[in-house]
């Protein structure tokens, strides 16, 4: 038989609970299904807001989808098909993105040493510089926001960052 308890709608307060405050409005903490659902909603919204603000508050010479490819190529070389699969876009879309990055001098193509039919993509020094500058701008933006917090609030965010990475790695 389904649980007749109504699900509490997600919080509309996008700031979350006050530091040291009770995260659960019903006094049960975050263990009830309703509180877990509320927490999931609030975390999703907060993560989206941070991501959006970082993207739009920092200036860049390349589009977000191009930056995503540059970040991937900083990790390793890939074929266009592999990148399309990783980024969950169509092969033609990835081809256009790669071509634009090659024309900007940020990515280079080379024949795979093991299979001449495969074209490997890698980051050029200019692509690496763009990535470094972009990361520095985003980190500076975030640092400015963290400067306004107390030491305890920054420690809380450090723990939350660790937990969020654990959640995302599942």
Coordinates of N, CA, C and O in Angstrom, one line a residue:
X1 N 0.8 -1.2 0.0 CA 0.0 0.0 0.0 C 0.9 1.2 0.0 O 1.8 1.3 0.8
X2 N 0.6 2.2 -0.9 CA 1.4 3.4 -0.9 C 1.3 4.2 0.4 O 0.3 4.2 1.1
X3 N 2.4 5.0 0.7 CA 2.5 5.8 1.8 C 1.5 7.0 1.7 O 1.6 7.8 0.7
X4 N 0.5 7.1 2.6 CA -0.5 8.2 2.4 C 0.0 9.6 2.9 O -0.7 10.6 2.7
X5 N 1.2 9.6 3.4 CA 1.8 10.9 3.9 C 2.0 11.8 2.7 O 2.7 11.4 1.7
X6 N 1.5 13.0 2.7 CA 1.7 13.9 1.5 C 3.2 14.3 1.5 O 3.8 14.5 2.5
X7 N 3.7 14.4 0.3 CA 5.1 14.9 0.1 C 5.1 16.4 0.2 O 4.3 17.1 -0.4
X8 N 6.0 16.9 1.1 CA 6.1 18.3 1.3 C 6.7 18.9 0.1 O 7.7 18.4 -0.4
X9 N 6.1 20.0 -0.5 CA 6.8 20.6 -1.7 C 8.2 21.1 -1.3 O 8.5 21.5 -0.2
X10 N 9.0 21.2 -2.3 CA 10.4 21.6 -2.1 C 10.4 23.1 -1.6 O 9.5 23.9 -1.9
X11 N 11.4 23.4 -0.9 CA 11.6 24.7 -0.4 C 11.7 25.7 -1.5 O 12.3 25.5 -2.5
X12 N 11.1 26.9 -1.3 CA 11.2 27.9 -2.3 C 12.3 28.9 -1.9 O 12.7 29.8 -2.7
X13 N 12.9 28.8 -0.7 CA 14.0 29.6 -0.3 C 15.3 29.1 -0.9 O 15.8 28.1 -0.4
X14 N 15.8 29.7 -1.9 CA 16.9 29.2 -2.6 C 18.2 29.4 -1.8 O 19.3 28.9 -2.3
X15 N 18.2 30.1 -0.7 CA 19.4 30.3 0.1 C 19.7 29.1 1.0 O 20.8 29.0 1.5
X16 N 18.7 28.3 1.3 CA 18.9 27.2 2.2 C 18.8 27.6 3.6 O 18.5 28.8 3.9
X17 N 19.0 26.7 4.5 CA 18.8 27.0 6.0 C 20.0 27.9 6.4 O 21.0 27.9 5.8
X18 N 19.7 28.6 7.5 CA 20.7 29.5 8.1 C 21.8 28.6 8.7 O 21.5 27.5 9.2
X19 N 23.1 29.0 8.7 CA 24.1 28.2 9.3 C 23.7 27.9 10.7 O 23.3 28.8 11.5
X20 N 23.8 26.6 11.1 CA 23.5 26.2 12.4 C 22.0 26.0 12.7 O 21.6 25.5 13.7
X21 N 21.2 26.3 11.7 CA 19.8 26.1 11.8 C 19.4 24.7 11.5 O 20.1 23.9 11.0
X22 N 18.1 24.4 11.8 CA 17.6 23.0 11.6 C 17.2 22.9 10.1 O 16.4 23.6 9.6
X23 N 17.9 21.9 9.4 CA 17.6 21.8 8.0 C 16.2 21.3 7.7 O 15.7 21.4 6.6
X24 N 15.6 20.6 8.7 CA 14.3 20.0 8.5 C 13.2 20.8 9.1 O 13.2 21.1 10.3
X25 N 12.2 21.2 8.4 CA 11.1 22.0 8.9 C 10.2 21.2 9.9 O 9.6 21.8 10.8
X26 N 10.2 19.9 9.8 CA 9.4 19.1 10.6 C 10.2 18.6 11.8 O 9.7 17.8 12.6
X27 N 11.4 19.0 12.0 CA 12.2 18.6 13.2 C 12.8 17.3 13.1 O 13.4 16.8 14.0
X28 N 12.7 16.6 12.0 CA 13.2 15.3 11.8 C 14.6 15.3 11.1 O 15.1 14.2 10.8
X29 N 15.2 16.4 10.8 CA 16.4 16.4 10.1 C 16.2 16.2 8.7 O 15.3 16.6 8.1
X30 N 17.1 15.4 8.1 CA 17.0 15.1 6.6 C 16.9 13.6 6.3 O 17.2 13.2 5.3
X31 N 16.3 12.9 7.3 CA 16.2 11.4 7.1 C 14.8 11.0 6.5 O 14.7 9.9 5.9
X32 N 13.8 11.8 6.6 CA 12.5 11.4 6.1 C 12.5 11.5 4.5 O 13.3 12.3 4.0
X33 N 11.7 10.7 3.9 CA 11.7 10.8 2.4 C 11.4 12.2 1.9 O 11.9 12.7 0.9
X34 N 10.5 12.9 2.6 CA 10.1 14.3 2.3 C 11.3 15.2 2.4 O 11.6 16.1 1.5
X35 N 12.1 15.0 3.5 CA 13.2 15.9 3.7 C 14.4 15.6 2.7 O 15.1 16.5 2.2
X36 N 14.5 14.3 2.3 CA 15.5 13.9 1.3 C 15.1 14.5 0.0 O 16.0 15.1 -0.7
X37 N 13.8 14.5 -0.3 CA 13.4 15.1 -1.6 C 13.6 16.6 -1.6 O 14.0 17.1 -2.6
X38 N 13.3 17.2 -0.5 CA 13.5 18.7 -0.4 C 15.0 19.0 -0.5 O 15.4 19.9 -1.2
X39 N 15.8 18.2 0.1 CA 17.3 18.4 0.0 C 17.8 18.2 -1.4 O 18.6 19.1 -1.9
X40 N 17.3 17.2 -2.0 CA 17.7 16.9 -3.4 C 17.3 18.1 -4.3 O 18.1 18.6 -5.1
X41 N 16.1 18.6 -4.1 CA 15.6 19.8 -4.9 C 16.5 21.0 -4.6 O 17.0 21.7 -5.6
X42 N 16.7 21.3 -3.4 CA 17.5 22.5 -3.0 C 18.9 22.4 -3.5 O 19.4 23.4 -3.9
X43 N 19.5 21.3 -3.3 CA 20.9 21.1 -3.8 C 21.0 21.3 -5.3 O 21.9 21.9 -5.9
X44 N 20.0 20.7 -6.0 CA 20.0 20.8 -7.5 C 19.9 22.3 -7.9 O 20.6 22.7 -8.8
X45 N 19.0 23.0 -7.3 CA 18.8 24.4 -7.6 C 20.0 25.2 -7.3 O 20.5 26.0 -8.1
X46 N 20.6 24.9 -6.1 CA 21.8 25.7 -5.7 C 23.0 25.4 -6.7 O 23.7 26.3 -7.1
X47 N 23.2 24.2 -7.1 CA 24.3 23.8 -8.0 C 24.0 24.5 -9.4 O 25.0 25.0 -10.0
X48 N 22.8 24.5 -9.8 CA 22.5 25.1 -11.1 C 22.7 26.6 -11.0 O 23.3 27.2 -12.0
X49 N 22.4 27.2 -9.9 CA 22.6 28.7 -9.8 C 24.0 29.0 -9.8 O 24.5 30.0 -10.4
X50 N 24.8 28.3 -9.0 CA 26.3 28.5 -9.0 C 26.9 28.3 -10.4 O 27.6 29.2 -10.9
X51 N 26.5 27.2 -11.0 CA 27.0 27.0 -12.4 C 26.7 28.1 -13.4 O 27.5 28.6 -14.1
X52 N 25.4 28.5 -13.3 CA 25.0 29.6 -14.2 C 25.7 30.9 -13.9 O 26.2 31.6 -14.8
X53 N 25.8 31.2 -12.6 CA 26.5 32.5 -12.3 C 27.9 32.5 -12.7 O 28.5 33.5 -13.2
X54 N 28.6 31.4 -12.4 CA 30.0 31.3 -12.8 C 30.2 31.4 -14.3 O 31.1 32.1 -14.8
X55 N 29.3 30.8 -15.0 CA 29.4 30.9 -16.5 C 29.2 32.3 -17.0 O 29.9 32.7 -17.9
X56 N 28.2 33.0 -16.5 CA 27.8 34.3 -17.0 C 28.5 35.4 -16.4 O 28.6 36.5 -17.0
X57 N 29.1 35.3 -15.2 CA 29.8 36.3 -14.5 C 31.2 36.5 -15.0 O 31.9 37.4 -14.7
X58 N 31.7 35.4 -15.6 CA 33.1 35.5 -16.1 C 33.1 35.6 -17.6 O 32.3 35.0 -18.2
X59 N 34.0 36.3 -18.1 CA 34.1 36.5 -19.6 C 35.0 35.5 -20.2 O 35.9 35.0 -19.5
X60 N 34.6 35.1 -21.4 CA 35.4 34.1 -22.1 C 35.4 34.4 -23.6 O 34.4 34.9 -24.1
X61 N 36.4 33.9 -24.2 CA 36.4 34.1 -25.7 C 35.8 32.9 -26.4 O 35.7 33.0 -27.6
X62 N 35.5 31.9 -25.7 CA 34.9 30.7 -26.3 C 33.6 30.4 -25.6 O 33.3 30.7 -24.5
X63 N 32.7 29.7 -26.4 CA 31.4 29.3 -25.9 C 31.5 28.1 -24.8 O 32.5 27.4 -24.9
X64 N 30.5 28.0 -24.0 CA 30.6 26.9 -22.9 C 30.8 25.5 -23.5 O 31.5 24.7 -22.9
X65 N 30.2 25.2 -24.7 CA 30.3 23.8 -25.2 C 31.8 23.6 -25.7 O 32.3 22.5 -25.7
X66 N 32.4 24.7 -26.2 CA 33.8 24.6 -26.7 C 34.7 24.4 -25.4 O 35.7 23.6 -25.5
X67 N 34.4 25.2 -24.4 CA 35.2 25.0 -23.2 C 35.1 23.6 -22.6 O 36.1 23.0 -22.2
X68 N 34.0 23.0 -22.7 CA 33.8 21.6 -22.2 C 34.7 20.7 -23.0 O 35.3 19.8 -22.4
X69 N 34.8 20.9 -24.3 CA 35.7 20.0 -25.1 C 37.2 20.3 -24.7 O 38.0 19.4 -24.6
X70 N 37.5 21.5 -24.5 CA 38.9 21.9 -24.1 C 39.3 21.2 -22.8 O 40.4 20.7 -22.6
X71 N 38.3 21.2 -21.8 CA 38.5 20.6 -20.5 C 38.8 19.1 -20.7 O 39.7 18.5 -20.1
X72 N 38.0 18.5 -21.6 CA 38.2 17.0 -21.8 C 39.5 16.8 -22.5 O 40.2 15.8 -22.1
X73 N 39.9 17.6 -23.4 CA 41.2 17.4 -24.1 C 42.4 17.7 -23.2 O 43.5 17.2 -23.5
X74 N 42.2 18.4 -22.2 CA 43.3 18.7 -21.2 C 43.6 17.4 -20.4 O 44.7 17.2 -19.9
X75 N 42.6 16.5 -20.3 CA 42.8 15.2 -19.6 C 43.5 14.2 -20.5 O 44.3 13.4 -20.0
X76 N 43.1 14.2 -21.8 CA 43.7 13.1 -22.7 C 43.3 13.5 -24.1 O 42.5 14.4 -24.3
X77 N 43.9 12.8 -25.1 CA 43.5 13.0 -26.5 C 42.3 12.1 -26.7 O 42.2 11.0 -26.1
X78 N 41.4 12.5 -27.6 CA 40.2 11.7 -28.0 C 40.0 11.9 -29.4 O 40.4 12.8 -30.1
X79 N 39.2 11.0 -30.0 CA 38.6 11.1 -31.3 C 37.4 12.0 -31.2 O 36.8 12.1 -30.1
X80 N 36.9 12.5 -32.3 CA 35.7 13.3 -32.3 C 34.5 12.5 -31.8 O 33.7 12.9 -31.1
X81 N 34.5 11.2 -32.3 CA 33.4 10.3 -31.9 C 33.4 10.1 -30.4 O 32.3 10.0 -29.7
X82 N 34.6 9.9 -29.8 CA 34.7 9.7 -28.4 C 34.2 10.9 -27.6 O 33.4 10.8 -26.6
X83 N 34.6 12.1 -28.1 CA 34.1 13.3 -27.4 C 32.6 13.5 -27.5 O 32.0 13.9 -26.6
X84 N 32.1 13.1 -28.7 CA 30.6 13.2 -28.9 C 29.9 12.3 -27.9 O 28.9 12.8 -27.2
X85 N 30.4 11.1 -27.7 CA 29.8 10.2 -26.7 C 29.9 10.7 -25.3 O 29.0 10.7 -24.5
X86 N 31.1 11.2 -24.9 CA 31.3 11.7 -23.6 C 30.5 12.9 -23.3 O 29.9 13.1 -22.2
X87 N 30.4 13.8 -24.3 CA 29.6 15.1 -24.1 C 28.1 14.9 -24.4 O 27.3 15.8 -24.2
X88 N 27.7 13.7 -24.9 CA 26.3 13.3 -25.2 C 25.7 14.3 -26.2 O 24.6 14.8 -26.0
X89 N 26.5 14.5 -27.3 CA 26.0 15.3 -28.4 C 26.1 14.4 -29.7 O 26.8 13.4 -29.7
X90 N 25.5 14.9 -30.7 CA 25.6 14.2 -32.0 C 27.0 14.3 -32.6 O 27.8 15.3 -32.3
X91 N 27.4 13.4 -33.4 CA 28.7 13.4 -34.1 C 28.9 14.7 -34.9 O 29.9 15.3 -34.9
X92 N 27.8 15.0 -35.7 CA 28.0 16.3 -36.5 C 28.1 17.5 -35.7 O 28.9 18.4 -36.0
X93 N 27.5 17.6 -34.5 CA 27.6 18.7 -33.6 C 29.0 18.8 -33.1 O 29.6 19.9 -33.0
X94 N 29.6 17.7 -32.7 CA 30.9 17.6 -32.1 C 31.9 18.0 -33.2 O 32.9 18.7 -33.0
X95 N 31.7 17.5 -34.4 CA 32.5 17.9 -35.6 C 32.6 19.4 -35.8 O 33.7 19.9 -36.0
X96 N 31.5 20.1 -35.7 CA 31.4 21.5 -35.9 C 32.2 22.2 -34.7 O 33.0 23.1 -34.9
X97 N 32.0 21.7 -33.5 CA 32.7 22.3 -32.3 C 34.2 22.1 -32.5 O 35.0 23.1 -32.3
X98 N 34.7 20.9 -32.9 CA 36.1 20.6 -33.1 C 36.7 21.5 -34.2 O 37.7 22.1 -34.0
X99 N 36.0 21.6 -35.3 CA 36.4 22.4 -36.4 C 36.6 23.9 -36.0 O 37.7 24.5 -36.3
X100 N 35.7 24.4 -35.2 CA 35.8 25.8 -34.7 C 37.1 25.9 -33.8 O 37.8 26.9 -33.9
X101 N 37.3 24.9 -32.9 CA 38.4 25.0 -32.0 C 39.8 24.8 -32.8 O 40.8 25.5 -32.4
X102 N 39.8 24.0 -33.8 CA 41.0 23.9 -34.7 C 41.2 25.2 -35.4 O 42.4 25.7 -35.4
X103 N 40.2 25.8 -35.9 CA 40.4 27.1 -36.6 C 40.9 28.2 -35.6 O 41.6 29.1 -36.0
X104 N 40.5 28.1 -34.3 CA 41.0 29.1 -33.3 C 42.4 28.8 -32.9 O 43.0 29.5 -32.1
X105 N 42.9 27.6 -33.3 CA 44.2 27.2 -32.9 C 44.3 26.6 -31.5 O 45.4 26.5 -30.9
X106 N 43.2 26.2 -31.0 CA 43.2 25.6 -29.6 C 43.3 24.1 -29.6 O 43.6 23.5 -28.5
X107 N 42.9 23.5 -30.7 CA 42.9 22.0 -30.8 C 43.6 21.7 -32.1 O 43.5 22.4 -33.1
X108 N 44.4 20.5 -32.0 CA 45.0 20.1 -33.3 C 44.6 18.6 -33.5 O 44.3 17.9 -32.6
X109 N 44.6 18.3 -34.8 CA 44.2 16.9 -35.2 C 45.5 16.2 -35.6 O 46.4 16.8 -36.2
X110 N 45.6 14.9 -35.3 CA 46.7 14.1 -35.7 C 46.2 12.6 -35.9 O 45.3 12.2 -35.3
X111 N 46.8 11.9 -36.8 CA 46.5 10.6 -37.1 C 46.9 9.7 -35.9 O 48.0 9.8 -35.4
X112 N 46.0 8.8 -35.5 CA 46.3 7.9 -34.4 C 47.5 7.0 -34.8 O 47.6 6.5 -35.9
X113 N 48.5 6.8 -33.9 CA 49.7 6.0 -34.2 C 49.4 4.5 -34.4 O 50.1 3.8 -35.1
X114 N 48.3 4.1 -33.8 CA 47.9 2.6 -33.9 C 46.9 2.3 -35.0 O 46.9 1.2 -35.5
X115 N 46.2 3.3 -35.4 CA 45.1 3.1 -36.4 C 45.0 4.4 -37.3 O 44.5 5.4 -36.9
X116 N 45.6 4.3 -38.5 CA 45.6 5.5 -39.4 C 44.3 6.0 -39.8 O 44.1 7.1 -40.3
X117 N 43.2 5.2 -39.6 CA 41.9 5.6 -39.9 C 41.3 6.6 -38.8 O 40.3 7.3 -39.1
X118 N 41.9 6.6 -37.7 CA 41.4 7.4 -36.5 C 42.2 8.7 -36.4 O 43.4 8.7 -36.5
X119 N 41.4 9.8 -36.3 CA 42.0 11.1 -36.0 C 41.9 11.4 -34.6 O 40.8 11.4 -34.0
X120 N 43.0 11.7 -33.9 CA 43.1 12.0 -32.5 C 43.1 13.5 -32.4 O 43.7 14.2 -33.2
X121 N 42.4 14.0 -31.4 CA 42.4 15.5 -31.1 C 43.1 15.7 -29.8 O 43.0 15.0 -28.8
X122 N 43.9 16.8 -29.8 CA 44.6 17.2 -28.6 C 44.7 18.7 -28.4 O 44.5 19.4 -29.4
X123 N 44.9 19.1 -27.3 CA 45.0 20.5 -26.9 C 46.3 21.1 -27.4 O 47.4 20.5 -27.2
X124 N 46.3 22.3 -28.0 CA 47.5 23.0 -28.3 C 47.9 23.8 -27.1 O 47.2 24.0 -26.2
X125 N 49.2 24.4 -27.2 CA 49.6 25.3 -26.1 C 48.6 26.5 -26.0 O 48.3 26.9 -24.9
X126 N 48.1 27.0 -27.1 CA 47.1 28.1 -27.0 C 45.8 27.6 -26.3 O 45.2 28.4 -25.6
X127 N 45.4 26.4 -26.6 CA 44.2 25.8 -25.9 C 44.4 25.7 -24.4 O 43.5 26.0 -23.6
X128 N 45.6 25.3 -24.1 CA 46.0 25.1 -22.6 C 46.0 26.5 -22.0 O 45.5 26.6 -20.8
X129 N 46.5 27.5 -22.6 CA 46.5 28.9 -22.1 C 45.1 29.4 -21.9 O 44.8 30.0 -20.8
X130 N 44.3 29.2 -22.9 CA 42.9 29.6 -22.7 C 42.2 28.9 -21.6 O 41.5 29.6 -20.8
X131 N 42.4 27.6 -21.4 CA 41.8 26.9 -20.3 C 42.4 27.5 -18.9 O 41.6 27.7 -18.0
X132 N 43.7 27.7 -18.9 CA 44.3 28.2 -17.6 C 43.7 29.6 -17.3 O 43.4 29.9 -16.1
X133 N 43.6 30.5 -18.3 CA 43.0 31.8 -18.1 C 41.6 31.7 -17.6 O 41.1 32.4 -16.7
X134 N 40.8 30.9 -18.3 CA 39.4 30.7 -18.0 C 39.2 30.2 -16.5 O 38.4 30.7 -15.8
X135 N 40.0 29.2 -16.2 CA 39.9 28.6 -14.8 C 40.3 29.7 -13.8 O 39.6 29.8 -12.7
X136 N 41.3 30.5 -14.1 CA 41.7 31.5 -13.1 C 40.6 32.5 -12.9 O 40.4 33.0 -11.8
X137 N 40.0 32.9 -14.0 CA 38.9 33.9 -13.9 C 37.7 33.3 -13.1 O 37.2 34.0 -12.2
X138 N 37.4 32.1 -13.3 CA 36.3 31.5 -12.5 C 36.6 31.3 -11.1 O 35.8 31.6 -10.2
X139 N 37.9 30.9 -10.8 CA 38.3 30.8 -9.4 C 38.4 32.1 -8.7 O 38.0 32.2 -7.6
X140 N 38.8 33.2 -9.5 CA 38.8 34.5 -8.9 C 37.4 35.0 -8.5 O 37.1 35.6 -7.5
X141 N 36.4 34.7 -9.4 CA 35.0 35.0 -9.2 C 34.5 34.3 -7.9 O 33.9 35.0 -7.0
X142 N 34.8 33.0 -7.8 CA 34.4 32.3 -6.6 C 35.1 32.8 -5.3 O 34.5 32.9 -4.3
X143 N 36.4 33.1 -5.4 CA 37.2 33.5 -4.3 C 36.6 34.8 -3.7 O 36.5 35.0 -2.5
X144 N 36.1 35.7 -4.6 CA 35.5 37.0 -4.2 C 34.3 36.7 -3.3 O 34.0 37.4 -2.3
X145 N 33.5 35.7 -3.7 CA 32.3 35.4 -2.9 C 32.7 34.7 -1.6 O 32.0 35.0 -0.6
X146 N 33.7 33.9 -1.6 CA 34.1 33.2 -0.4 C 34.7 34.1 0.6 O 34.6 33.9 1.9
X147 N 35.3 35.2 0.2 CA 35.9 36.2 1.0 C 34.9 36.8 2.0 O 35.3 37.2 3.1
X148 N 33.7 36.9 1.6 CA 32.6 37.5 2.4 C 32.1 36.6 3.5 O 31.2 36.9 4.2
X149 N 32.5 35.3 3.6 CA 32.0 34.4 4.5 C 32.9 34.3 5.7 O 34.1 34.6 5.7
X150 N 32.4 33.7 6.8 CA 33.2 33.5 8.0 C 34.0 32.2 7.8 O 33.7 31.4 6.9
X151 N 35.0 32.0 8.7 CA 35.8 30.8 8.6 C 34.9 29.6 8.8 O 35.2 28.6 8.1
X152 N 34.0 29.6 9.6 CA 33.1 28.5 9.9 C 32.3 28.2 8.6 O 32.1 27.0 8.3
X153 N 31.8 29.2 8.0 CA 31.0 29.0 6.7 C 31.9 28.4 5.6 O 31.4 27.5 4.9
X154 N 33.1 28.9 5.5 CA 34.0 28.3 4.5 C 34.3 26.8 4.8 O 34.4 26.0 3.9
X155 N 34.5 26.5 6.1 CA 34.7 25.1 6.5 C 33.5 24.2 6.1 O 33.7 23.1 5.7
X156 N 32.3 24.8 6.4 CA 31.1 24.1 6.0 C 31.0 23.8 4.5 O 30.7 22.7 4.1
X157 N 31.4 24.8 3.7 CA 31.4 24.6 2.3 C 32.5 23.7 1.8 O 32.3 22.9 0.9
X158 N 33.6 23.6 2.5 CA 34.7 22.7 2.1 C 34.1 21.2 2.4 O 34.3 20.4 1.5
X159 N 33.5 21.0 3.5 CA 32.9 19.7 3.7 C 31.8 19.4 2.7 O 31.7 18.2 2.2
X160 N 31.0 20.4 2.4 CA 29.9 20.2 1.4 C 30.5 19.9 0.0 O 30.0 19.0 -0.7
X161 N 31.6 20.5 -0.3 CA 32.2 20.3 -1.6 C 32.7 18.8 -1.7 O 32.5 18.2 -2.7
X162 N 33.3 18.3 -0.6 CA 33.7 16.9 -0.6 C 32.5 16.0 -0.8 O 32.5 15.1 -1.6
X163 N 31.4 16.3 0.0 CA 30.2 15.4 -0.1 C 29.6 15.5 -1.5 O 29.2 14.4 -2.0
X164 N 29.5 16.7 -2.1 CA 28.9 16.8 -3.4 C 29.7 16.0 -4.4 O 29.2 15.3 -5.3
X165 N 31.0 16.1 -4.4 CA 31.9 15.3 -5.3 C 31.6 13.8 -5.1 O 31.6 13.0 -6.1
X166 N 31.4 13.4 -3.9 CA 31.1 12.0 -3.6 C 29.8 11.6 -4.2 O 29.7 10.5 -4.8
X167 N 28.8 12.4 -4.1 CA 27.5 12.2 -4.7 C 27.6 12.1 -6.2 O 27.0 11.2 -6.8
X168 N 28.3 13.0 -6.8 CA 28.4 13.1 -8.3 C 29.2 11.9 -8.8 O 29.1 11.5 -10.0
X169 N 30.1 11.3 -8.0 CA 31.0 10.2 -8.5 C 30.2 8.9 -8.4 O 30.8 7.9 -8.8
X170 N 29.1 8.9 -7.8 CA 28.3 7.6 -7.7 C 27.8 7.1 -9.0 O 27.4 7.8 -9.9

